[in-house]
Coordinates of C-alpha atoms in Angstrom, one line a residue:
P1 CA 105.9 82.7 120.1
V2 CA 103.4 83.1 123.0
G3 CA 101.3 80.1 123.0
G4 CA 97.6 80.8 122.6
F5 CA 97.9 84.4 121.2
V6 CA 98.1 85.9 117.8
A7 CA 98.9 89.5 116.7
H8 CA 97.0 90.9 113.7
E9 CA 96.0 94.0 111.9
S10 CA 92.3 95.0 111.7
E11 CA 90.6 98.4 111.1
E12 CA 94.1 100.0 110.6
E13 CA 95.1 99.1 114.2
V14 CA 97.2 96.2 115.7
F15 CA 95.4 93.8 118.1
V16 CA 96.3 90.7 120.1
T17 CA 93.7 88.0 120.6
R18 CA 93.5 84.5 122.0
F19 CA 93.9 81.8 119.4
P20 CA 91.9 79.9 118.3
E21 CA 89.0 81.4 120.3
G22 CA 89.3 84.9 118.8
E23 CA 88.2 86.6 122.1
P24 CA 89.1 88.6 124.0
R25 CA 90.9 91.1 121.8
W26 CA 93.3 93.8 123.1
Q27 CA 94.2 96.9 121.0
I28 CA 98.0 97.3 120.9
S29 CA 98.5 100.3 118.6
E30 CA 97.2 103.8 119.2
G31 CA 96.3 105.9 116.2
G32 CA 97.2 103.3 113.5
G33 CA 99.3 100.3 113.1
S34 CA 100.2 97.5 110.7
V35 CA 102.5 94.5 110.1
P36 CA 102.8 93.3 113.7
Q37 CA 105.9 91.1 114.4
W38 CA 106.7 89.2 117.6
S39 CA 110.1 89.0 119.1
A40 CA 111.4 85.5 119.3
D41 CA 110.8 85.2 123.1
G42 CA 107.2 86.6 122.7
R43 CA 107.9 89.4 125.2
R44 CA 107.8 92.2 122.7
L45 CA 105.6 93.1 119.7
F46 CA 106.8 95.5 117.0
F47 CA 104.6 97.2 114.4
L48 CA 104.6 100.0 111.9
N49 CA 102.6 103.2 111.8
G50 CA 103.4 104.9 108.5
D51 CA 107.2 105.4 108.5
D52 CA 107.6 104.8 112.2
L53 CA 108.5 101.6 114.1
Y54 CA 107.0 101.0 117.5
E55 CA 107.6 98.4 120.3
V56 CA 105.2 97.2 122.9
A57 CA 106.3 95.1 126.0
V58 CA 103.9 92.1 126.5
E59 CA 103.4 90.1 129.6
Y60 CA 101.2 87.1 130.4
D61 CA 100.9 85.5 133.8
G62 CA 97.3 84.3 133.6
R63 CA 96.3 87.9 132.5
F64 CA 97.4 89.6 129.3
R65 CA 99.1 93.0 129.7
A66 CA 100.8 95.3 127.1
S67 CA 102.7 98.5 127.7
S68 CA 102.0 101.7 125.8
P69 CA 103.7 101.8 122.4
E70 CA 107.2 103.1 122.4
H71 CA 108.5 104.9 119.3
L72 CA 111.8 103.3 118.2
F73 CA 112.8 105.1 115.1
S74 CA 111.5 106.6 111.8
F75 CA 112.7 105.7 108.3
T76 CA 111.5 106.1 104.7
L77 CA 109.9 102.9 103.5
A78 CA 110.5 101.8 100.0
P79 CA 107.4 102.0 97.7
A80 CA 105.6 98.7 97.1
E81 CA 106.6 97.1 93.8
Y82 CA 106.1 93.7 92.1
G83 CA 104.0 92.3 94.9
W84 CA 106.3 93.2 97.7
M85 CA 104.3 94.4 100.7
R86 CA 105.0 98.1 101.6
G87 CA 106.3 98.2 105.1
S88 CA 107.4 94.6 105.3
F89 CA 110.2 94.1 107.9
S90 CA 111.7 91.3 110.0
V91 CA 113.1 91.2 113.5
D92 CA 116.2 89.3 114.6
G93 CA 116.0 86.7 117.3
N94 CA 116.8 89.1 120.2
G95 CA 114.7 92.0 118.9
E96 CA 117.6 94.3 118.6
R97 CA 118.1 94.4 114.8
F98 CA 115.7 94.8 112.0
L99 CA 115.7 93.9 108.3
M100 CA 113.6 96.2 106.1
V101 CA 113.4 97.7 102.6
R102 CA 113.8 101.4 102.7
V103 CA 114.5 104.3 100.3
S104 CA 118.3 104.6 99.8
G105 CA 118.5 108.0 98.2
I106 CA 118.1 106.8 94.6
P107 CA 115.3 108.8 93.1
P108 CA 112.5 106.6 91.7
G109 CA 112.3 106.3 88.0
I110 CA 112.2 103.9 85.1
V111 CA 115.2 102.2 83.7
V112 CA 114.9 101.2 80.0
H113 CA 117.4 98.7 78.6
Q114 CA 117.6 99.0 74.8
N115 CA 119.3 96.5 72.5
W116 CA 119.5 94.0 75.4
L117 CA 119.5 91.0 72.9
H118 CA 122.8 92.4 71.5
G119 CA 124.5 91.6 74.8
L120 CA 123.6 87.9 74.3
D121 CA 125.4 87.6 71.0
R122 CA 128.8 86.0 71.3

């Protein structure tokens, strides 16, 4: 949402860089980060570090500046299955609500359906 900048993950950290130049590059996360997501207005950047969600305030007025990461909350992410990316989340338009896949208290396991063709007979 901020013209000329892109957020990305590299070397297990989150960075912002100019696009398409690729330089300079500013490190956003401290001690690990992944899956960066911009707020709709481009003033905030969200990212995961393990099971923790962080927010960084971003400003650009000819010079790029980012605040220190602020911990928002922790949650247990759902395990990655069937090509879903572990840690995937989405931010609503105002950056106040999040959509994510997390563990709901159901223990992991295998469900086996036997005789499932029988249910198709009518």
